[in-house]
mmCIF file of C-alpha atoms in Angstrom:
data_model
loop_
_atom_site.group_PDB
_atom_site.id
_atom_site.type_symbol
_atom_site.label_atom_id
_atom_site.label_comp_id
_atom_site.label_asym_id
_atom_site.label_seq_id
_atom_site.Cartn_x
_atom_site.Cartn_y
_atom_site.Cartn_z
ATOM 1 C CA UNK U 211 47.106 179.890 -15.333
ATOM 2 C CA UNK U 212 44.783 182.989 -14.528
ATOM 3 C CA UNK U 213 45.983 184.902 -11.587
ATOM 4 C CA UNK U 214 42.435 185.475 -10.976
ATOM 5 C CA UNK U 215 39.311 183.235 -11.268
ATOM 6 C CA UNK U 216 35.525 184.967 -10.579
ATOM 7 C CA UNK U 217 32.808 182.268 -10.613
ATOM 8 C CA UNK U 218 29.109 183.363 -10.157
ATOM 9 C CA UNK U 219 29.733 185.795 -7.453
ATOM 10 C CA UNK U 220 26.770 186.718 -5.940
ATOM 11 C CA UNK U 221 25.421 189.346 -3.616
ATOM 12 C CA UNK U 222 21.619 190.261 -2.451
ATOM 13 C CA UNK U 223 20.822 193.741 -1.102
ATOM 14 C CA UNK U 224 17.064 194.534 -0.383
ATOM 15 C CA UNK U 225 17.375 196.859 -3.739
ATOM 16 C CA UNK U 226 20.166 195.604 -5.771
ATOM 17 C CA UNK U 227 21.345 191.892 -6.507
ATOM 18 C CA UNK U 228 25.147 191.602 -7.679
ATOM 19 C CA UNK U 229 24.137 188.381 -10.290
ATOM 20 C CA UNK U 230 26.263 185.560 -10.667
ATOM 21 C CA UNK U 231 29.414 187.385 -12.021
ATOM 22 C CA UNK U 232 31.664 185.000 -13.387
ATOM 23 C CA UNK U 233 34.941 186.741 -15.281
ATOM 24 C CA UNK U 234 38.912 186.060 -15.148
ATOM 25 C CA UNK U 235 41.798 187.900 -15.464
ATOM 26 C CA UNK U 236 44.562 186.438 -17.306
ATOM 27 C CA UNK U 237 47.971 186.582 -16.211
ATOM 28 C CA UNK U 238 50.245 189.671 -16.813
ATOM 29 C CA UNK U 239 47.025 191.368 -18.504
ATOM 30 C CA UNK U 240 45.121 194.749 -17.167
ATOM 31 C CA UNK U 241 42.001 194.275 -16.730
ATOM 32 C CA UNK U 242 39.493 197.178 -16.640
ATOM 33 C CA UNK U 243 35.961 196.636 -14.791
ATOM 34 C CA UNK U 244 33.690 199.252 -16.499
ATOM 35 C CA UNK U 245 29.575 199.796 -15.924
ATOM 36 C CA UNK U 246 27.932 203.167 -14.851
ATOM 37 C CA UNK U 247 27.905 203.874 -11.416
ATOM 38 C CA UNK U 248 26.176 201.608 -9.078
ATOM 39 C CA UNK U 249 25.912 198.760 -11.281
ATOM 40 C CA UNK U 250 28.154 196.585 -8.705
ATOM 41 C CA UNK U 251 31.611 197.115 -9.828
ATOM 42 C CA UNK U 252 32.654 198.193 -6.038
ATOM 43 C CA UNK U 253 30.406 195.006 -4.543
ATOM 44 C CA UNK U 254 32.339 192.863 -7.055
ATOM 45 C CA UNK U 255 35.894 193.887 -6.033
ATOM 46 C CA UNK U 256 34.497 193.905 -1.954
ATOM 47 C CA UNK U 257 33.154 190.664 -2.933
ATOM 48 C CA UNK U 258 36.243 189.120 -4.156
ATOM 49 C CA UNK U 259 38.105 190.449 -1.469
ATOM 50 C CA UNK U 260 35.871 188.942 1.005
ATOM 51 C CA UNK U 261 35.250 192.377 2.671
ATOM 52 C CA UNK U 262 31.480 191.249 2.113
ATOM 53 C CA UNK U 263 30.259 188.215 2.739
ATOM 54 C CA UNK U 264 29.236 187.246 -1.198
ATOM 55 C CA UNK U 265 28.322 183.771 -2.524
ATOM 56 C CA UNK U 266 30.490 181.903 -5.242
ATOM 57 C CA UNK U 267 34.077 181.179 -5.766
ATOM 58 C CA UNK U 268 37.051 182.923 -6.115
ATOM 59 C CA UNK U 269 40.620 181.519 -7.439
ATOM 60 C CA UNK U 270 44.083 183.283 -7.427
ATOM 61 C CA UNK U 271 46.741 181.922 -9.593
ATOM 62 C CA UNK U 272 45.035 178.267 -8.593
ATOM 63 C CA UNK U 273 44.434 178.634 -4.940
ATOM 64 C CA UNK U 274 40.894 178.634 -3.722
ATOM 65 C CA UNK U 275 40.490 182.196 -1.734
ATOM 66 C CA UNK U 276 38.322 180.443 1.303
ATOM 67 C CA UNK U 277 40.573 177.775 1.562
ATOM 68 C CA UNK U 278 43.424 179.073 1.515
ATOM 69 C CA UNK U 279 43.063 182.865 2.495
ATOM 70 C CA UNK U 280 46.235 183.812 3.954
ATOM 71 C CA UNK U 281 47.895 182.811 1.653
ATOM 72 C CA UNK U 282 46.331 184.373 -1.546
ATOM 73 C CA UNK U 283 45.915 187.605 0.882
ATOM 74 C CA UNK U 284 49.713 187.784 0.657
ATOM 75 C CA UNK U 285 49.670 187.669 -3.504
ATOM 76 C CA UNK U 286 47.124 190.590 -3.295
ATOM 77 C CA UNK U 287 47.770 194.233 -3.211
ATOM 78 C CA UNK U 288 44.940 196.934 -3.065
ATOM 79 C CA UNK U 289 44.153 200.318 -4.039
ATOM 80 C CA UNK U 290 41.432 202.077 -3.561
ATOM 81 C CA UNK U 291 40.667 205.477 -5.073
ATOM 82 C CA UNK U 292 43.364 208.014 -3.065
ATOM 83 C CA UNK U 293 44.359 207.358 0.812
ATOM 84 C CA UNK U 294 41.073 208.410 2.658
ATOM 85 C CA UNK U 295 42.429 206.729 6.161
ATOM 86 C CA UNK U 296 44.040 208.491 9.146
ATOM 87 C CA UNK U 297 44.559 211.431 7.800
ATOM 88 C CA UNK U 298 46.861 212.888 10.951
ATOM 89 C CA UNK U 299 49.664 209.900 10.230
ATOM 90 C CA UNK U 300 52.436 210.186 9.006
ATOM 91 C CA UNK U 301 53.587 208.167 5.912
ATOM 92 C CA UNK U 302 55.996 205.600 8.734
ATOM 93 C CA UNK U 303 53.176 205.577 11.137
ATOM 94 C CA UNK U 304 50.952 203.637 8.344
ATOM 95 C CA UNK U 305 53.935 201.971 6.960
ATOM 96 C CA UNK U 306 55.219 200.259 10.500
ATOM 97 C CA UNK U 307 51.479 199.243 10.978
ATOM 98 C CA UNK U 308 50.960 197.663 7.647
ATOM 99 C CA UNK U 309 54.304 195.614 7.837
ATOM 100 C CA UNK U 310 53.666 193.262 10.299
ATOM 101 C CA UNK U 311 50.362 192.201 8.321
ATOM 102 C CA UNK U 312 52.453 189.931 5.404
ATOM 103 C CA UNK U 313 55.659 187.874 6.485
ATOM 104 C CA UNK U 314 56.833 189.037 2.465
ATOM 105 C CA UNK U 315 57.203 192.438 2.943
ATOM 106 C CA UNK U 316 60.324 193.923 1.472
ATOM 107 C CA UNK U 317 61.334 197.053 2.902
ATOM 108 C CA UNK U 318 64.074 197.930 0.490
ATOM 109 C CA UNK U 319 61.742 197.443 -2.100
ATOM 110 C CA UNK U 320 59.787 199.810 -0.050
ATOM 111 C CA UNK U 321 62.017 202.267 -0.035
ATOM 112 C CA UNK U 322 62.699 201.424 -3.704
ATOM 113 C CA UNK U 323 59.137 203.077 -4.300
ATOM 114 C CA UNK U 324 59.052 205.588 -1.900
ATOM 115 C CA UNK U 325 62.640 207.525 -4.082
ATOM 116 C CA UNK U 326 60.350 206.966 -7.735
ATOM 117 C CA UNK U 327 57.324 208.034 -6.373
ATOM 118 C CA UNK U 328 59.217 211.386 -4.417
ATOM 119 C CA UNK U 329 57.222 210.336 -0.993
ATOM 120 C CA UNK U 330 58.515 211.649 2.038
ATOM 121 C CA UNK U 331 58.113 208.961 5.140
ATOM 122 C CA UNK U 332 57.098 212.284 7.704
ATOM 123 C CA UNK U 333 54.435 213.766 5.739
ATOM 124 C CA UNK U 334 51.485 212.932 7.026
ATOM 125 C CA UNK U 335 48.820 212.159 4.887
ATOM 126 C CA UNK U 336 46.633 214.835 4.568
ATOM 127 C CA UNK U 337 49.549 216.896 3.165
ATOM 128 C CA UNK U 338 49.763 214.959 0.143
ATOM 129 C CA UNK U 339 47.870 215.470 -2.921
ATOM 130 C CA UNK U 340 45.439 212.891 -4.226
ATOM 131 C CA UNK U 341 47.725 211.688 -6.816
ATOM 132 C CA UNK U 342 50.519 211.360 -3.862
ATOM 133 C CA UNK U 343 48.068 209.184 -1.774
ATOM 134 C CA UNK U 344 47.548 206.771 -4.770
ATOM 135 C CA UNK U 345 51.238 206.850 -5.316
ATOM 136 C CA UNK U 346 51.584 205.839 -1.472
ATOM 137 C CA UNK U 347 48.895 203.408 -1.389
ATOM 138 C CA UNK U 348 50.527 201.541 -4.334
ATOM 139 C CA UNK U 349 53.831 201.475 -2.589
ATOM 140 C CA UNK U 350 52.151 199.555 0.270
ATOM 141 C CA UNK U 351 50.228 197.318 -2.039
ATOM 142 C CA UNK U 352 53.520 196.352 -4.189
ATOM 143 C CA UNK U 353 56.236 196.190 -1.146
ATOM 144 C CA UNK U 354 54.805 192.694 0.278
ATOM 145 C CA UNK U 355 55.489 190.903 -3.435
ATOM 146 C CA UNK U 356 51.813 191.273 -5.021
ATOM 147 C CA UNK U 357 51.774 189.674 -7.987
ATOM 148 C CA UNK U 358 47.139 190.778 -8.744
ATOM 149 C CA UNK U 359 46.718 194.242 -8.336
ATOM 150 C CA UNK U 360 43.244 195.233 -7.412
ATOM 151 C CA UNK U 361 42.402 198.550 -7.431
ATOM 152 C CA UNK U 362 38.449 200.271 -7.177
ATOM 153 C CA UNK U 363 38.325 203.788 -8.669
ATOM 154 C CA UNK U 364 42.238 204.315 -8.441
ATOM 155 C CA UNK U 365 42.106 207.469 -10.787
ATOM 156 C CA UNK U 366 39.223 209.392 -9.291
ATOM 157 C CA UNK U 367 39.871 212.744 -8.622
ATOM 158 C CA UNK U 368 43.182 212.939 -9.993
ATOM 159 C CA UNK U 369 43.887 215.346 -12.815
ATOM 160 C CA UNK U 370 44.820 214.223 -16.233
ATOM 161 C CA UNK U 371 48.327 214.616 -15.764
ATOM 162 C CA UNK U 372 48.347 212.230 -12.563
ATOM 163 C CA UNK U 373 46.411 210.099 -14.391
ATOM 164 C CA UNK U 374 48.485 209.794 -17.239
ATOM 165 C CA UNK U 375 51.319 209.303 -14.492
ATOM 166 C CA UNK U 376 49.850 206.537 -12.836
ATOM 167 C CA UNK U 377 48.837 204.635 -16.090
ATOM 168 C CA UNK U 378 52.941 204.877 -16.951
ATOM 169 C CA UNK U 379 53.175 203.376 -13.156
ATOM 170 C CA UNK U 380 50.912 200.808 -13.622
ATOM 171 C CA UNK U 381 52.400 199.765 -17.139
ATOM 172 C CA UNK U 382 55.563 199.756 -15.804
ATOM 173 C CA UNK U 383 54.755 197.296 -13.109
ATOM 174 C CA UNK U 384 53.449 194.880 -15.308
ATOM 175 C CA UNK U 385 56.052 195.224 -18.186
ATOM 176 C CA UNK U 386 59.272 195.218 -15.377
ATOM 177 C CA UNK U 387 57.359 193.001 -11.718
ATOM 178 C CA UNK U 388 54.958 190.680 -13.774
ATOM 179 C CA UNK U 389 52.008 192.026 -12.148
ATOM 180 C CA UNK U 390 48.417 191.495 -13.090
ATOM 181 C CA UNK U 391 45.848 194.006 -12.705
ATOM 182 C CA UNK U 392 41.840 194.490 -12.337
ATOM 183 C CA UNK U 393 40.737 198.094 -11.690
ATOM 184 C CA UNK U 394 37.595 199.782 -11.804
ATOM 185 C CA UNK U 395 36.751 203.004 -13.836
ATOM 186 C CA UNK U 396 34.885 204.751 -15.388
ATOM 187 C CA UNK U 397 37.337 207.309 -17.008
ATOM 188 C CA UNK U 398 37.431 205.572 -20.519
ATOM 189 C CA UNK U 399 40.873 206.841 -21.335
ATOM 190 C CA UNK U 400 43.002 205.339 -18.326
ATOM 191 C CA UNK U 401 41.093 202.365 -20.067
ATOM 192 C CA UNK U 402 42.229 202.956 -23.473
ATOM 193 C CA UNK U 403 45.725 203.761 -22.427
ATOM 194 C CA UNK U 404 46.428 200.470 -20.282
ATOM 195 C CA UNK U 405 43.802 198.020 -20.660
ATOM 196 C CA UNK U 406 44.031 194.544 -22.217
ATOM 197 C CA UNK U 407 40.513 193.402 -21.726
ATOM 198 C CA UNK U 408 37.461 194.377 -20.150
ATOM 199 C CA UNK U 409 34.626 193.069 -17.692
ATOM 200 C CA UNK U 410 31.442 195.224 -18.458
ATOM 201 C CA UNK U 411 28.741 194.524 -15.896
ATOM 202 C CA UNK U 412 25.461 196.658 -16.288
ATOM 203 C CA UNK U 413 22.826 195.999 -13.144
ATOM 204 C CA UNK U 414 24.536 193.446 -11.551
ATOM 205 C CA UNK U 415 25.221 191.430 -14.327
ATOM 206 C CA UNK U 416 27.786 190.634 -16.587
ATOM 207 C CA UNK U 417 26.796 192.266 -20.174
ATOM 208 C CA UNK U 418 25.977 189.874 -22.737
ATOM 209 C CA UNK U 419 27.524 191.654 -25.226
ATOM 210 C CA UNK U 420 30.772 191.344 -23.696
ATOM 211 C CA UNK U 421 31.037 187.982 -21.933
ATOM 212 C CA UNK U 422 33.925 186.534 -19.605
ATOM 213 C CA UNK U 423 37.358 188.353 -19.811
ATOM 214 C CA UNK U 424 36.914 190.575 -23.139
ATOM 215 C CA UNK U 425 39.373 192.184 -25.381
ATOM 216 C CA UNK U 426 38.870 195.618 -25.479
ATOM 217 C CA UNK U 427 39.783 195.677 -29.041
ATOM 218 C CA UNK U 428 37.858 192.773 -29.738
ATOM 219 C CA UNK U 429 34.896 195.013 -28.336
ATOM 220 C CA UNK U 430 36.228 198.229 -30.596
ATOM 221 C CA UNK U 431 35.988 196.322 -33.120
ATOM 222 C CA UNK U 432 32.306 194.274 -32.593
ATOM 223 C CA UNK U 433 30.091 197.571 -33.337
ATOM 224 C CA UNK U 434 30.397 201.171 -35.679
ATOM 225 C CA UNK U 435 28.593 204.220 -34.857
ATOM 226 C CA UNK U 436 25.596 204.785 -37.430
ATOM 227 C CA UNK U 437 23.502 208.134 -37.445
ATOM 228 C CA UNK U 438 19.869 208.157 -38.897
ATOM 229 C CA UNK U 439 18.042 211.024 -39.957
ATOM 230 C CA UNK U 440 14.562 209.274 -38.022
ATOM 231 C CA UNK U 441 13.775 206.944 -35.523
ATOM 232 C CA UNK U 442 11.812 205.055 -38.496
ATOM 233 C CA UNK U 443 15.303 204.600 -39.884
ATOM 234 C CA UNK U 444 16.819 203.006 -36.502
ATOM 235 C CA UNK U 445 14.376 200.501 -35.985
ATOM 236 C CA UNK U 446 14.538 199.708 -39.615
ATOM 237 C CA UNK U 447 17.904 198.110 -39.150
ATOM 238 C CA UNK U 448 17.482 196.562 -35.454
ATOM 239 C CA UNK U 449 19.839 199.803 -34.516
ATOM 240 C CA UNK U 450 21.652 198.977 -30.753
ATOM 241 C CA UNK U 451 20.209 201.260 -28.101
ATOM 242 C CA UNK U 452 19.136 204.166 -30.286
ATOM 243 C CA UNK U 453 18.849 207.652 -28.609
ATOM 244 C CA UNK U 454 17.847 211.158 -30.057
ATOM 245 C CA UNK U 455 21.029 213.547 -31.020
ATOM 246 C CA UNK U 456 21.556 217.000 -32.057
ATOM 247 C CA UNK U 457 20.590 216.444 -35.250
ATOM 248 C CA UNK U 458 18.267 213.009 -35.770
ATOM 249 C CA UNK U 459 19.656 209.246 -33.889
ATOM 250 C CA UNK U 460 22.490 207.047 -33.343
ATOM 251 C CA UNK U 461 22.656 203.901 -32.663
ATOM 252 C CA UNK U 462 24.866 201.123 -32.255
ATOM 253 C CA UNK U 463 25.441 198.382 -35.693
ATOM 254 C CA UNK U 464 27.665 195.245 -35.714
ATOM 255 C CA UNK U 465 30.680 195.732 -38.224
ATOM 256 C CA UNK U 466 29.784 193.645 -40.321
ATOM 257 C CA UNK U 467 26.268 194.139 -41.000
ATOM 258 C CA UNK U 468 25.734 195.571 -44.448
ATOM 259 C CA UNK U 469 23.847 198.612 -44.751
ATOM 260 C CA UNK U 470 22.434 201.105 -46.881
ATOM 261 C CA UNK U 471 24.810 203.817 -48.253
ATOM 262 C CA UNK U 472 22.572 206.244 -47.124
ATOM 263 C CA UNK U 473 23.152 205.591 -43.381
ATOM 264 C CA UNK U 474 26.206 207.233 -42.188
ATOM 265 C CA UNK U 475 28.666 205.127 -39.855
ATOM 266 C CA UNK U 476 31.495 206.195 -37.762
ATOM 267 C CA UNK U 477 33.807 204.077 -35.639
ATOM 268 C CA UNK U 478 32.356 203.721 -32.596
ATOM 269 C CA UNK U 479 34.508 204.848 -29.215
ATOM 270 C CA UNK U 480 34.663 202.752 -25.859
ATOM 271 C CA UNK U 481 31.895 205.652 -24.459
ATOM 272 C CA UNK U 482 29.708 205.377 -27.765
ATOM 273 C CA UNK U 483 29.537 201.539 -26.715
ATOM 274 C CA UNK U 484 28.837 201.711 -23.333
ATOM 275 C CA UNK U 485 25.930 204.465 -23.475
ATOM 276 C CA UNK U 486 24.437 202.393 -26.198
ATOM 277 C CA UNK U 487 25.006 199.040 -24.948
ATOM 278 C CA UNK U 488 23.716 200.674 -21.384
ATOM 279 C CA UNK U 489 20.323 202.246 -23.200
ATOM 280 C CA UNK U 490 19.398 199.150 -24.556
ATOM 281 C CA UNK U 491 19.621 197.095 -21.529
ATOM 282 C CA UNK U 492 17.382 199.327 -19.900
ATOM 283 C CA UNK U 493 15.060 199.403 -22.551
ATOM 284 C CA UNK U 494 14.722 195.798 -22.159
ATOM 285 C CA UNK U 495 14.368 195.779 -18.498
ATOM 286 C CA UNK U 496 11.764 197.882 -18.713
ATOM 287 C CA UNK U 497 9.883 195.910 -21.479
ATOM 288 C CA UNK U 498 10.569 192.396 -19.200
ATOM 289 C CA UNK U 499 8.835 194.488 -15.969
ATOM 290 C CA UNK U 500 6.332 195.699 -18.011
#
């Protein structure tokens, strides 16, 4: 069973169209949602929330989200990048509010997370740093028995050091409490460091390149880096989003694809792949409009 099910989620703006994104996350797996910004990653996590009103589907370990809502809501904890809310409460004040909400909430496993994550119950929130307020938001998400972790931007702003902090959190949650995970990012090493798979979605859409719920080594290892001394060379070999470099082009090849000697390749990195993958799109957008 998935513990979470996205089928052709849609959502129309007047100037951008979130386009029938259909992905899954597969249980005890970290997902990572990746795109540039503005491509819809936030609309798709709002959308399967229901905090917009989106068309499609949406499943969570089996159960239909519209039919039976309070119930998945209970299997769901959130995190969104640092603790922007009521910023004169203390740490209790949130906590006795957000209780009531889920009839699972476990307040020794509460407190459990408040004495690992060294979070004091009357601070308020603006005294604690960014990476505190993730820290704290996570507590609240986990305490209620979340089994899918959602989380949109949940390293943004933090230094590298919380980062690399929270991505030990996160693993340890799903090695030790089972947990599944989707989070949005576009720092490509919190991806490297904890991701399973990816969902890529470039202007609303799902990237063909990297369909459904994709491996991220899978991905690693689709394409290799090649340079090319002109852009005669590039188009020569159907080169992947080719773009002018300090010294000649580069452009995305599949692995496999055999090549002249004279073309140098290097592997190709996670941000090689999406700047490439990302050019060409819009270079075909712009042909389609055109």
């Amino acid at each position: 069973m998935n513990a979470l099910e996205v089928r052709e989620l849609t959502k129309v703006y007047p100037e951008f169209t979130l386009d029938k994104v259909s992905f899954f996350v597969k249980q005890g797996h970290i997902s990572g949602l990746i795109g540039r910004n503005g491509v819809g990653k936030s609309t798709t996590i709002k959308g399967i929330l229901r905090l917009i009103n989106a068309e499609g589907s949406v499943s969570v370990f089996g159960k239909d989200f519209l039919k039976e809502e309070m119930v998945v809501k209970q299997t769901i904890g959130y995190v969104g990048g640092g603790f922007r809310y009521y910023p004169m409460n203390t740490l209790a004040a949130i906590r006795k509010a957000y209780a009531p909400f889920y009839s699972t909430w476990n307040q020794s496993k509460y407190e459990k997370f408040l004495s690992q994550f060294e979070l004091i119950e009357s601070k308020k929130i603006k005294e604690l740093s960014e990476g505190m307020k993730v820290k704290f938001a996570l507590a609240l998400a986990l305490s209620h028995g979340a089994k899918l972790l959602i989380m949109d931007e949940p390293t943004s702003g933090l230094d590298p050091l919380s980062r690399e902090e929270f991505c030990d959190i996160i693993l340890q949650l799903v090695g030790e409490e089972g947990v599944s995970v989707l989070f949005s990012t576009h720092i490509t090493s919190d991806l490297m460091r904890i991701a399973d798979d990816i969902v890529y979605i470039s202007q609303g859409k799902i990237l063909a390149a990297c369909p459904l719920a994709c491996p991220l080594k899978e991905l690693l290892c689709k394409y290799k880096l090649a340079h090319f001394s002109s852009l005669a060379d590039a188009s020569a070999v159907n080169a992947i989003g080719v773009k002018a470099v300090k010294k000649g082009y580069e452009g995305l090849l599949p692995r496999d694809m055999q090549i002249s000697e004279s073309i140098a390749v290097t592997d190709a990195t996670i941000d090689n792949i999406i700047v490439h993958l990302e050019k060409e799109n819009e270079e075909k957008k712009h042909v389609k409009s055109n």
